[in-house]
Short mmCIF file of C-alpha atoms in Angstrom, two decimals:
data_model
loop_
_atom_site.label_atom_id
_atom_site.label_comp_id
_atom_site.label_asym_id
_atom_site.label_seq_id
_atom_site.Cartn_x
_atom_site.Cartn_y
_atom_site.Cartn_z
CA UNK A 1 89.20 -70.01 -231.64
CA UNK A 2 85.39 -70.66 -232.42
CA UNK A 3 83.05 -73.44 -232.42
CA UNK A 4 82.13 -74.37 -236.32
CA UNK A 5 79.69 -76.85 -237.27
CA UNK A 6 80.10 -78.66 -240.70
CA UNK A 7 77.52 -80.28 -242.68
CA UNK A 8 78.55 -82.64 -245.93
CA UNK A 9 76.13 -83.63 -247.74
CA UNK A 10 76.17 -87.35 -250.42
CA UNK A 11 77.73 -85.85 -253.02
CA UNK A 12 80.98 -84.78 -251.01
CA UNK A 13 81.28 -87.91 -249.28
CA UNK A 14 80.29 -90.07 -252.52
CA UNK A 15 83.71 -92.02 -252.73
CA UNK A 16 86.56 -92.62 -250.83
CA UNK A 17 88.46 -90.29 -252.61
CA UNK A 18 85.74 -87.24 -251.69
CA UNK A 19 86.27 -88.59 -247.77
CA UNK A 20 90.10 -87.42 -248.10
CA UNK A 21 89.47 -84.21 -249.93
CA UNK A 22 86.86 -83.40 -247.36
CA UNK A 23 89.36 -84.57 -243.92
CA UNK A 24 91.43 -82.47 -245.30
CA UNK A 25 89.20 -78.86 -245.12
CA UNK A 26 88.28 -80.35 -241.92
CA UNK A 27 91.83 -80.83 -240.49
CA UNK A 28 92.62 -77.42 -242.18
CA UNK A 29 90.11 -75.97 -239.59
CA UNK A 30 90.90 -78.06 -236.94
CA UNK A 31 94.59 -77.00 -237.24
CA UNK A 32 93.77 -73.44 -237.46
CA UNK A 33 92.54 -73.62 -233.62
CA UNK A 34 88.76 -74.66 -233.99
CA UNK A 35 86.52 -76.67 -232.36
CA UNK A 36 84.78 -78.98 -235.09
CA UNK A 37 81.75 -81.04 -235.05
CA UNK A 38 81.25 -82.70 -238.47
CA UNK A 39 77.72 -84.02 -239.44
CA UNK A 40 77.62 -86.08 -242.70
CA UNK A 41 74.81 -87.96 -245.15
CA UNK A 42 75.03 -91.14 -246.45
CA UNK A 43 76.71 -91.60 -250.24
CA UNK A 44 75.41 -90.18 -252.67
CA UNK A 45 72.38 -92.57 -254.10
CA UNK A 46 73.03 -94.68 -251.00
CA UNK A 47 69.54 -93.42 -249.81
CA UNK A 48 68.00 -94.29 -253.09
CA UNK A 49 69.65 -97.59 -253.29
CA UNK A 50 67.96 -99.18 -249.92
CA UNK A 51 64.79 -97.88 -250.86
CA UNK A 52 65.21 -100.04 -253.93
CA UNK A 53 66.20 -102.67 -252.27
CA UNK A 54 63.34 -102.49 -249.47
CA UNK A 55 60.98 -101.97 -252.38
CA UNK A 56 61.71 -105.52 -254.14
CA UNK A 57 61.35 -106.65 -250.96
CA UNK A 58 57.83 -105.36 -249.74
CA UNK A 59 55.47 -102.92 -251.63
CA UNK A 60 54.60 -101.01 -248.68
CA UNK A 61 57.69 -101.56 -246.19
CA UNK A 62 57.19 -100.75 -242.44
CA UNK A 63 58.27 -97.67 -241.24
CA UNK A 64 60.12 -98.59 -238.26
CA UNK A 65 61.99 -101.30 -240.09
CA UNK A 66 62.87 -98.91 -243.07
CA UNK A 67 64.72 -96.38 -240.27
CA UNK A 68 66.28 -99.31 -239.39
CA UNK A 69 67.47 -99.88 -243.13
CA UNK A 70 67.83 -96.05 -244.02
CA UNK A 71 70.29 -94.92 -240.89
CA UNK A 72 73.22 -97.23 -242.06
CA UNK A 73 74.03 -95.32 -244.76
CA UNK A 74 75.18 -92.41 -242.88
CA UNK A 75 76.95 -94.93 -240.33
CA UNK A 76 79.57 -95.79 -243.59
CA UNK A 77 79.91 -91.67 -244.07
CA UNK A 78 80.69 -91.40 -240.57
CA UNK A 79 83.57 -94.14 -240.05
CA UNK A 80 85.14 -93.59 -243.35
CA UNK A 81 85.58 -89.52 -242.44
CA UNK A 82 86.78 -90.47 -239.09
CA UNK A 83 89.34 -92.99 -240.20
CA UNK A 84 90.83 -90.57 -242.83
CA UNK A 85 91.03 -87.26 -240.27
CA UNK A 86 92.79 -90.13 -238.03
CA UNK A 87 95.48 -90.86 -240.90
CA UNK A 88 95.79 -86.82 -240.64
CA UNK A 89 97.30 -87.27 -237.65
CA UNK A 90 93.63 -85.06 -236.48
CA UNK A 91 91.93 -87.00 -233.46
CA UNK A 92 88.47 -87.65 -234.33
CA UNK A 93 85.41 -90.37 -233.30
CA UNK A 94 82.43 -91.05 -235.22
CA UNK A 95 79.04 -91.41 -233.35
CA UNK A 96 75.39 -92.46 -234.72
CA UNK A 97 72.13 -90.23 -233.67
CA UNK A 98 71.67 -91.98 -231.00
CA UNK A 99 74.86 -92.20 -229.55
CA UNK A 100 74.55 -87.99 -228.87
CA UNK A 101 71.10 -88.32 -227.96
CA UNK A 102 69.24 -86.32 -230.34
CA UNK A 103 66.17 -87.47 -229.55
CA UNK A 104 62.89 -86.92 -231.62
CA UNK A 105 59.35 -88.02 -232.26
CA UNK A 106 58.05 -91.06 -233.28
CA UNK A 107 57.05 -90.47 -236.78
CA UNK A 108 59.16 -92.85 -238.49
CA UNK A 109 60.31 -91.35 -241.92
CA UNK A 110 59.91 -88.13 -241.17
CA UNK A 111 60.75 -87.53 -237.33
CA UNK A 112 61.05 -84.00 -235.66
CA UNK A 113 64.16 -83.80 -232.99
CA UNK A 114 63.12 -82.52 -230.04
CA UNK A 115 66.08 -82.48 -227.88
CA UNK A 116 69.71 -83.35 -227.84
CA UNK A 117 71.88 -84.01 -224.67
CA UNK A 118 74.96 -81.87 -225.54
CA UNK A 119 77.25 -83.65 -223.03
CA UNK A 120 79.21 -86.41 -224.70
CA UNK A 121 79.82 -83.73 -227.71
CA UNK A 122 80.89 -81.61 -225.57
CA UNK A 123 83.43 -83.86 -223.71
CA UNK A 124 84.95 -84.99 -226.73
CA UNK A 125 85.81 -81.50 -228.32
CA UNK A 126 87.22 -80.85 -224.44
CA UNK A 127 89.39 -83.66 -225.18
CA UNK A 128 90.53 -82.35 -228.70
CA UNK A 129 88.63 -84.57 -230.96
CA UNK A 130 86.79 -83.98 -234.02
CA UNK A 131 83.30 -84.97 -233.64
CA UNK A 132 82.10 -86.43 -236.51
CA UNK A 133 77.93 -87.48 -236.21
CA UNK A 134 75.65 -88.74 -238.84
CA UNK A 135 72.87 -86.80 -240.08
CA UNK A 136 69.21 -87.83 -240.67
CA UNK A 137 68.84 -90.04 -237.93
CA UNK A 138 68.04 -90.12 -234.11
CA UNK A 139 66.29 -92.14 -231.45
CA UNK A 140 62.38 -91.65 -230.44
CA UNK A 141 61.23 -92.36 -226.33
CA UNK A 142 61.15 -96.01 -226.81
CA UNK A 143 64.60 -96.02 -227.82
CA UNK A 144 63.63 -96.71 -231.39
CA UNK A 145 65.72 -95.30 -234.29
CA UNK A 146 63.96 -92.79 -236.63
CA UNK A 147 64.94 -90.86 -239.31
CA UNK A 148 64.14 -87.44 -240.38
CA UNK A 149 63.32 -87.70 -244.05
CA UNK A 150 64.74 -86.31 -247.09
CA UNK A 151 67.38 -83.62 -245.99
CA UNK A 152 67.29 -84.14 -242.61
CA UNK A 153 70.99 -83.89 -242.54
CA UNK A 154 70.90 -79.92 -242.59
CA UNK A 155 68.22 -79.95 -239.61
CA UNK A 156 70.67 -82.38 -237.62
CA UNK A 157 73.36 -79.84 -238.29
CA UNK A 158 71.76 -76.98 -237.50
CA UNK A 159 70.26 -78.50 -234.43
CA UNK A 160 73.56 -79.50 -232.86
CA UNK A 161 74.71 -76.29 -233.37
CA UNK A 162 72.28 -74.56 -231.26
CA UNK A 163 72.37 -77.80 -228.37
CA UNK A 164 76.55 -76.76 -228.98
CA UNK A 165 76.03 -72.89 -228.96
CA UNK A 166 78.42 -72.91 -232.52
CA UNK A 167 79.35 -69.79 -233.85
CA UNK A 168 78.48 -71.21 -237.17
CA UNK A 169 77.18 -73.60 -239.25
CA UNK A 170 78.69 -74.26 -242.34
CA UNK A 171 76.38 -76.43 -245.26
CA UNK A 172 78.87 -77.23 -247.47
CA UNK A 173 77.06 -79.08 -250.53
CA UNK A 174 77.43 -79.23 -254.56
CA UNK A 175 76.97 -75.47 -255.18
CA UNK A 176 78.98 -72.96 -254.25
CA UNK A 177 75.98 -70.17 -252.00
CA UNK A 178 72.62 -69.30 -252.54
CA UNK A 179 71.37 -67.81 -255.91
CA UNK A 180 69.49 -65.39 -257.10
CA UNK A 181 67.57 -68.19 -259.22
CA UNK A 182 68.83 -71.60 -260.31
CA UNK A 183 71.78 -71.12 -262.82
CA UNK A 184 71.18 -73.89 -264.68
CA UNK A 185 67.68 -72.08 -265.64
CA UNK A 186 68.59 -68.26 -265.56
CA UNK A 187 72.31 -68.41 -267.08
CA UNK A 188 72.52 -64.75 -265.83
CA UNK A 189 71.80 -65.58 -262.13
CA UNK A 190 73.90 -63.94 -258.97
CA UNK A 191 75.36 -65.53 -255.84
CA UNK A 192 73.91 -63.95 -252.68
CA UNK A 193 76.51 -62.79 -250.61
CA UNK A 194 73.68 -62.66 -247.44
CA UNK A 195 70.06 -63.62 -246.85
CA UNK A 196 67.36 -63.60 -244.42
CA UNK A 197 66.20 -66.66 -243.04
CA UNK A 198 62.84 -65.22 -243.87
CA UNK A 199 63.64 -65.27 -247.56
CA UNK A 200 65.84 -68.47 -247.51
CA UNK A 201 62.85 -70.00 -245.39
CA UNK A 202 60.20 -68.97 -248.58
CA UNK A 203 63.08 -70.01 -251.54
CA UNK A 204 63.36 -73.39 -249.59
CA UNK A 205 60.07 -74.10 -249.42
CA UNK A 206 59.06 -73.11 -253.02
CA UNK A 207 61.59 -75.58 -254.51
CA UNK A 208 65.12 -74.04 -253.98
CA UNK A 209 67.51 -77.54 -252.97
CA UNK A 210 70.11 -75.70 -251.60
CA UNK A 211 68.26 -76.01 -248.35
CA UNK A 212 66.32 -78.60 -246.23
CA UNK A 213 62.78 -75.35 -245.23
CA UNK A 214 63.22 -77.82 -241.92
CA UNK A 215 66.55 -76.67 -241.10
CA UNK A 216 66.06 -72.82 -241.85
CA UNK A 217 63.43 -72.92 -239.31
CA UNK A 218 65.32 -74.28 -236.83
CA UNK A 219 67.90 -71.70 -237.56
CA UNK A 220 65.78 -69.25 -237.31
CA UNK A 221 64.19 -69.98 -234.14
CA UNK A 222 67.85 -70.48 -232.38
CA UNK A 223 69.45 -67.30 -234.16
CA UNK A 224 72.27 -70.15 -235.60
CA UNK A 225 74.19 -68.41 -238.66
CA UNK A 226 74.02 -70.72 -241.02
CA UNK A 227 77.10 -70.40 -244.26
CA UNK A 228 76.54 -72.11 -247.99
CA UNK A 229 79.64 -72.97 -249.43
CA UNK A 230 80.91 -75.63 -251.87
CA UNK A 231 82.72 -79.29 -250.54
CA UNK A 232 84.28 -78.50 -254.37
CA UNK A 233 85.64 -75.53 -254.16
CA UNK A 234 86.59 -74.83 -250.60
CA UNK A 235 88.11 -71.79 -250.94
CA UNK A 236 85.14 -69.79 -252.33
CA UNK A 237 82.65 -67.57 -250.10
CA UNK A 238 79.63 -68.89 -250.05
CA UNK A 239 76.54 -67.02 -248.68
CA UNK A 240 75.53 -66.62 -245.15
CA UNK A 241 72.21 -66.37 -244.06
CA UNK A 242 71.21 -64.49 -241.06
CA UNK A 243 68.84 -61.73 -239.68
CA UNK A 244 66.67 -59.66 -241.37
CA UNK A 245 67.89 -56.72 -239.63
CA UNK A 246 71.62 -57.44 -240.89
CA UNK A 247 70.18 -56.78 -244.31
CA UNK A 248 69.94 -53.69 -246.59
CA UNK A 249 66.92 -54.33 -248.31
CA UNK A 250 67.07 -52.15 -251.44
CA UNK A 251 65.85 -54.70 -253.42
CA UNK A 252 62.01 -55.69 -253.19
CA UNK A 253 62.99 -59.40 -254.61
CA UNK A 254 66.02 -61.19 -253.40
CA UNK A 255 65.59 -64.42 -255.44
CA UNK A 256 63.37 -66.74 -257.37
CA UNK A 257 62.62 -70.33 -256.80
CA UNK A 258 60.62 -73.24 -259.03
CA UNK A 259 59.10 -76.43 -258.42
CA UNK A 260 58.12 -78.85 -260.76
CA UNK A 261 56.45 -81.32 -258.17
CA UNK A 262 53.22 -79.60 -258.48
CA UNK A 263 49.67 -80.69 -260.11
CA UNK A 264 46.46 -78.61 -260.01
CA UNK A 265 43.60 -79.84 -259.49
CA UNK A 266 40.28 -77.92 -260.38
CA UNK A 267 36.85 -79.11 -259.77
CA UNK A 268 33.82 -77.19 -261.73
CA UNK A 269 30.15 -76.30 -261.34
CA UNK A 270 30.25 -76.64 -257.31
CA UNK A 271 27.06 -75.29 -255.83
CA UNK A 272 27.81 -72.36 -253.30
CA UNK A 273 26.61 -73.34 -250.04
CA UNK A 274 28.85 -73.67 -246.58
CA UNK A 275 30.64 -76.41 -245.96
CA UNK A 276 32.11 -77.26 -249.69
CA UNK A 277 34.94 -76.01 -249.05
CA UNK A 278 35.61 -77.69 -245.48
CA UNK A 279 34.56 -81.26 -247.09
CA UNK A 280 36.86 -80.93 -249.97
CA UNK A 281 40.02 -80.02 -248.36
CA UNK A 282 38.80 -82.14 -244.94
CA UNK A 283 39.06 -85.21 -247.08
CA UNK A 284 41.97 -84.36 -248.39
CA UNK A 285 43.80 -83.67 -244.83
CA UNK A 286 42.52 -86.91 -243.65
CA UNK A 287 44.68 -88.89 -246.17
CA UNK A 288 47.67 -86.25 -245.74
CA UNK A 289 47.57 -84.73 -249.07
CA UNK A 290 49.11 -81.11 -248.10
CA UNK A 291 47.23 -78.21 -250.44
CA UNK A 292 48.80 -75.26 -250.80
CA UNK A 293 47.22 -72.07 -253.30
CA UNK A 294 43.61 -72.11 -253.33
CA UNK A 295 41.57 -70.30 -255.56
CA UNK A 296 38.03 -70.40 -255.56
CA UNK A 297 35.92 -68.02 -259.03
CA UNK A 298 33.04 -65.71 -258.43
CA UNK A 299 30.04 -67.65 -258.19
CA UNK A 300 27.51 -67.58 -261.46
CA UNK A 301 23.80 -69.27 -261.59
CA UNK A 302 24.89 -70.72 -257.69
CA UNK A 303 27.84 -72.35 -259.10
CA UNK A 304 31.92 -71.92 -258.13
CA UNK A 305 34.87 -73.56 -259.68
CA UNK A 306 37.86 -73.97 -256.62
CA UNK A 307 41.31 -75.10 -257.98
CA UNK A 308 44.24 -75.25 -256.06
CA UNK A 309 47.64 -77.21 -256.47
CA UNK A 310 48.83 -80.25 -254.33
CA UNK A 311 52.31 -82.31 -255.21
CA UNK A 312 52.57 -83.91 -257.91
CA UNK A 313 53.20 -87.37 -256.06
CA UNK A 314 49.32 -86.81 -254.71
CA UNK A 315 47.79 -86.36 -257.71
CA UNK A 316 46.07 -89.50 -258.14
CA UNK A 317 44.90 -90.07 -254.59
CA UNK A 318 43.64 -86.63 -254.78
CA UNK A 319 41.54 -87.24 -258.24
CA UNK A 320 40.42 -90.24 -256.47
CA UNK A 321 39.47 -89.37 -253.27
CA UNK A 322 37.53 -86.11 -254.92
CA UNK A 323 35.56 -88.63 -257.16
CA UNK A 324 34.29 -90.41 -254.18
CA UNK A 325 32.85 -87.41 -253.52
CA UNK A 326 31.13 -86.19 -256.48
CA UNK A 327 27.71 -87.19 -255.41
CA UNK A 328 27.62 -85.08 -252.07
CA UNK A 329 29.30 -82.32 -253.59
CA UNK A 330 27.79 -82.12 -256.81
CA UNK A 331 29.97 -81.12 -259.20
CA UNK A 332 30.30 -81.13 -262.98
CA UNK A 333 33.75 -82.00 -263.58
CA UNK A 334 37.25 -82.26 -261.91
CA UNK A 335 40.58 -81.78 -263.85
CA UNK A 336 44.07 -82.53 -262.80
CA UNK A 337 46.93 -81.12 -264.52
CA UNK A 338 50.34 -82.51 -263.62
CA UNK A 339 52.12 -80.31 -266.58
CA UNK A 340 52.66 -77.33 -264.48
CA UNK A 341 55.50 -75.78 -262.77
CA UNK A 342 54.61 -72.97 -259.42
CA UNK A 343 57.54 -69.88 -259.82
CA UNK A 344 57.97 -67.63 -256.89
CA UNK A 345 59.26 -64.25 -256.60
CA UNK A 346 61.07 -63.93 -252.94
CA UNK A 347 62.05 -60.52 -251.03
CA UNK A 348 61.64 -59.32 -247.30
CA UNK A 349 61.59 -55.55 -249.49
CA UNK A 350 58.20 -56.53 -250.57
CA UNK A 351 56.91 -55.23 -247.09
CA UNK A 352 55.61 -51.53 -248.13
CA UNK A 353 57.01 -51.85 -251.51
CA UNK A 354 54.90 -50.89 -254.60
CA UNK A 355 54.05 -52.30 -257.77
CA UNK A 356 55.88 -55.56 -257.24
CA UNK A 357 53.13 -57.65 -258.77
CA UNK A 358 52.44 -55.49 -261.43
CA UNK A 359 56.20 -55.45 -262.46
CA UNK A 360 56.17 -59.41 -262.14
CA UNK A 361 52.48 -60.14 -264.61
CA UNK A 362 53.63 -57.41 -266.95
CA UNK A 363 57.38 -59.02 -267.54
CA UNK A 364 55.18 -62.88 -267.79
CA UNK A 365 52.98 -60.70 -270.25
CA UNK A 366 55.74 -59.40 -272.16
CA UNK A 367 57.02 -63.07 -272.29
CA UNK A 368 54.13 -64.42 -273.97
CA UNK A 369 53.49 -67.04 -270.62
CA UNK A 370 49.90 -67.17 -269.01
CA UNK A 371 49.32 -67.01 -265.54
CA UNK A 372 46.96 -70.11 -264.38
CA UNK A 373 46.85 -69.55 -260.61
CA UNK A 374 48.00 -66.74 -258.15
CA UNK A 375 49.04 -66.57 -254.50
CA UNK A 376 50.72 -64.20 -252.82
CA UNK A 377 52.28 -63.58 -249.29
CA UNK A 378 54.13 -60.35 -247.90
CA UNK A 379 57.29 -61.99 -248.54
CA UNK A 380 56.28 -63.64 -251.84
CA UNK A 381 54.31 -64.17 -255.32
CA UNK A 382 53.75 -67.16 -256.76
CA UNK A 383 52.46 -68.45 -259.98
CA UNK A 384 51.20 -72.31 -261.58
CA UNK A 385 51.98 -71.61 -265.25
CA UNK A 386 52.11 -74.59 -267.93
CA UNK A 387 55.36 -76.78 -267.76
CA UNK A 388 57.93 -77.28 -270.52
CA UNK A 389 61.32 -76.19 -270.51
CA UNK A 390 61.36 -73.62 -272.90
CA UNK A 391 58.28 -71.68 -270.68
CA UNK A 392 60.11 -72.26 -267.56
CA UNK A 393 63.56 -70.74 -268.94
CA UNK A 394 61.29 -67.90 -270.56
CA UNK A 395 59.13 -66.92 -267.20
CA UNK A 396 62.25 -67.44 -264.44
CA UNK A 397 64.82 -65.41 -267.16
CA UNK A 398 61.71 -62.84 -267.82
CA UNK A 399 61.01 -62.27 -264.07
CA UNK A 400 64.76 -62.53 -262.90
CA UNK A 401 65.34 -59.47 -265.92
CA UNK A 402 62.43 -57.36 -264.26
CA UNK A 403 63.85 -57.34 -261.27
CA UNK A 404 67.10 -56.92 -262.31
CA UNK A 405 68.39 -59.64 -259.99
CA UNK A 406 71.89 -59.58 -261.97
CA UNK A 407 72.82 -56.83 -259.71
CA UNK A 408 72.12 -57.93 -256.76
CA UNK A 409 75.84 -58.96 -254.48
#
């Protein structure tokens, strides 16, 4: 017997017909001798659709009252996925967030859990039930409900499952494991049978979906094992992630990621003197505008150019907010490109590994794609190149070939 924890996300519990297929892998387990808690999202576009409605509503909705709004959509997951392990014949009860106690901050929109009391979950697997809890949601210290933003279903899954001590954690979503880039964009691309949470930590964070960065953290910190698999295709191994140590790392890149939601923003002619640099990306902080590569050129007649890349969401606050500025810090111009795309190379074997760069800007070379910006990390290399969809398939298949990520297993 072991304790499993198993995450659906919208697009397995989109219709009524997805509920049954889904009660039924869970009753399989169940019947098989298993404790099972079951945390679901809301139907697919659900999310999407109360935003819209909020939105015709109120151009800037309030927080609090949008968690209020946002949390019922995983309430319907919840019921409906009780109600049909029930006409299994598999006893089950459906709870909200708040009814377990995961409590979390008070950051409406985009809470943190901070605790969860264990105790009613744990009676009600005693008695033989299937726990079934929605995702994304929880209460803050003035018993208010929050929510935990986009994906926040995989952190409330993972996070039960360390409260629970689980022996796993299963994300079962619309793809069937973790790959060695998106298939859809490198046709040659290899399911990972393993992965660090390191590595899947990096690839989440750099634009991979299959995995909310949020929840690989929290993995990470509570040694969880966390399993991939497809709602669609139950019966296929998925890929698990787990320890770096568990991992033969004869490969210096494991996988590739891309994000589109990126704009770079470079500002010219900036006179080199201290404090440019703190009152550019100060302002920025101050309106929460999250920077992440940074590149600053060699400074000629007392003048540097800094660029650096922000979301693509940001990028007209940012322009703005810079342009307020121009007088105190002096430059000649500012640019912002929204028509580029950040790729990222990702492999705990980069550590003491040689050449890895060189192999990555010599395959882009070879490709005919220019490098705008670089950063790099001892776990990854990244690089802003111009967006269209030919480039992208070009760099990702280029670097993926390099690498020869088709053998990985």
């Amino acid at each position: 017997m072991a304790l499993i924890v198993q995450k659906y996300g919208g697009t397995s519990v989109a219709d009524p017909d997805r509920v049954k297929f889904v009660a039924e892998h869970i009753a399989k387990t169940k019947r098989a001798g298993n404790d099972v808690v079951v945390v679901v999202s809301a139907p697919a576009g659900m999310t999407d659709d109360l935003t819209h409605r909020a939105l015709k509503i109120s151009e800037m909705p309030n927080p609090r009252e949008m968690d209020m709004l946002l949390s019922t959509g995983e309430q319907i997951s919840i019921a409906l996925t009780a109600m049909a392990l029930q006409e299994l014949g598999v006893p089950a009860i459906s709870f909200t967030g708040p009814q377990v106690c995961i409590r979390t901050d008070d950051a409406h929109q985009k809470a943190r859990i901070v605790d969860i009391n264990a105790n009613k979950i744990g009676k009600e697997l005693s008695d033989g039930k299937v726990v079934v809890i929605a995702g994304f949601q929880g209460i803050d210290t003035h018993d208010e409900i929050t929510t935990l933003g986009r994906g926040g279903s995989d952190t409330t899954a993972v996070a039960i499952a360390a409260a629970i001590g689980a022996d796993v954690c299963e994300i079962y979503t619309d793809v069937d494991g973790v790959y060695t880039a998106d298939p859809r964009v490198v046709p040659n691309a290899t399911k990972l049978a393993k992965i660090s949470y390191d590595e899947m930590l990096e690839l989440a964070s750099l634009g991979a979906k299959v995995l909310h960065p949020r929840s690989v953290e929290v993995a990470k910190i509570h040694d969880v094992k966390l399993a991939v698999r497809s709602s669609f295709n139950t019966h296929i191994g998925g890929t698990y992630v787990v320890k770096s140590e568990e991992l033969e790392k004869e490969y210096a890149v494991t996988g590739l990621a891309c994000d589109k939601n990126v704009a770079k923003v470079s500002i010219f002619g900036v006179e080199d003197r201290p404090g440019i640099a703190a009152e550019v990306f100060t302002a920025l902080a101050q309106e929460k505008i999250s920077v992440d590569m940074i590149i600053q050129s060699a400074m000629v007649d007392n003048l540097n150019d800094i660029a650096f890349t922000i979301a693509k969401s940001d990028s007209k606050r940012a322009k703005l907010i810079l342009e307020n500025l121009k007088s105190s810090l002096g430059y000649r111009e500012i640019h912002v490109d929204d028509n580029v795309v950040k790729i990222s190379a990702v492999g705990a074997g980069m550590v003491g590994a040689h050449g890895v760069a060189a192999r990555m800007f010599a395959a882009l070379r070879d490709a005919g794609v220019n490098i705008d910006l670089i950063s790099t990390s001892e776990v990854k290399i990244s690089v802003v190149i111009a967006y269209d969809d030919e480039n992208l398939k070009k760099a990702m298949q280029a670097i993926h070939d390099a690498f020869e990520l088709e053998n990985i297993e």
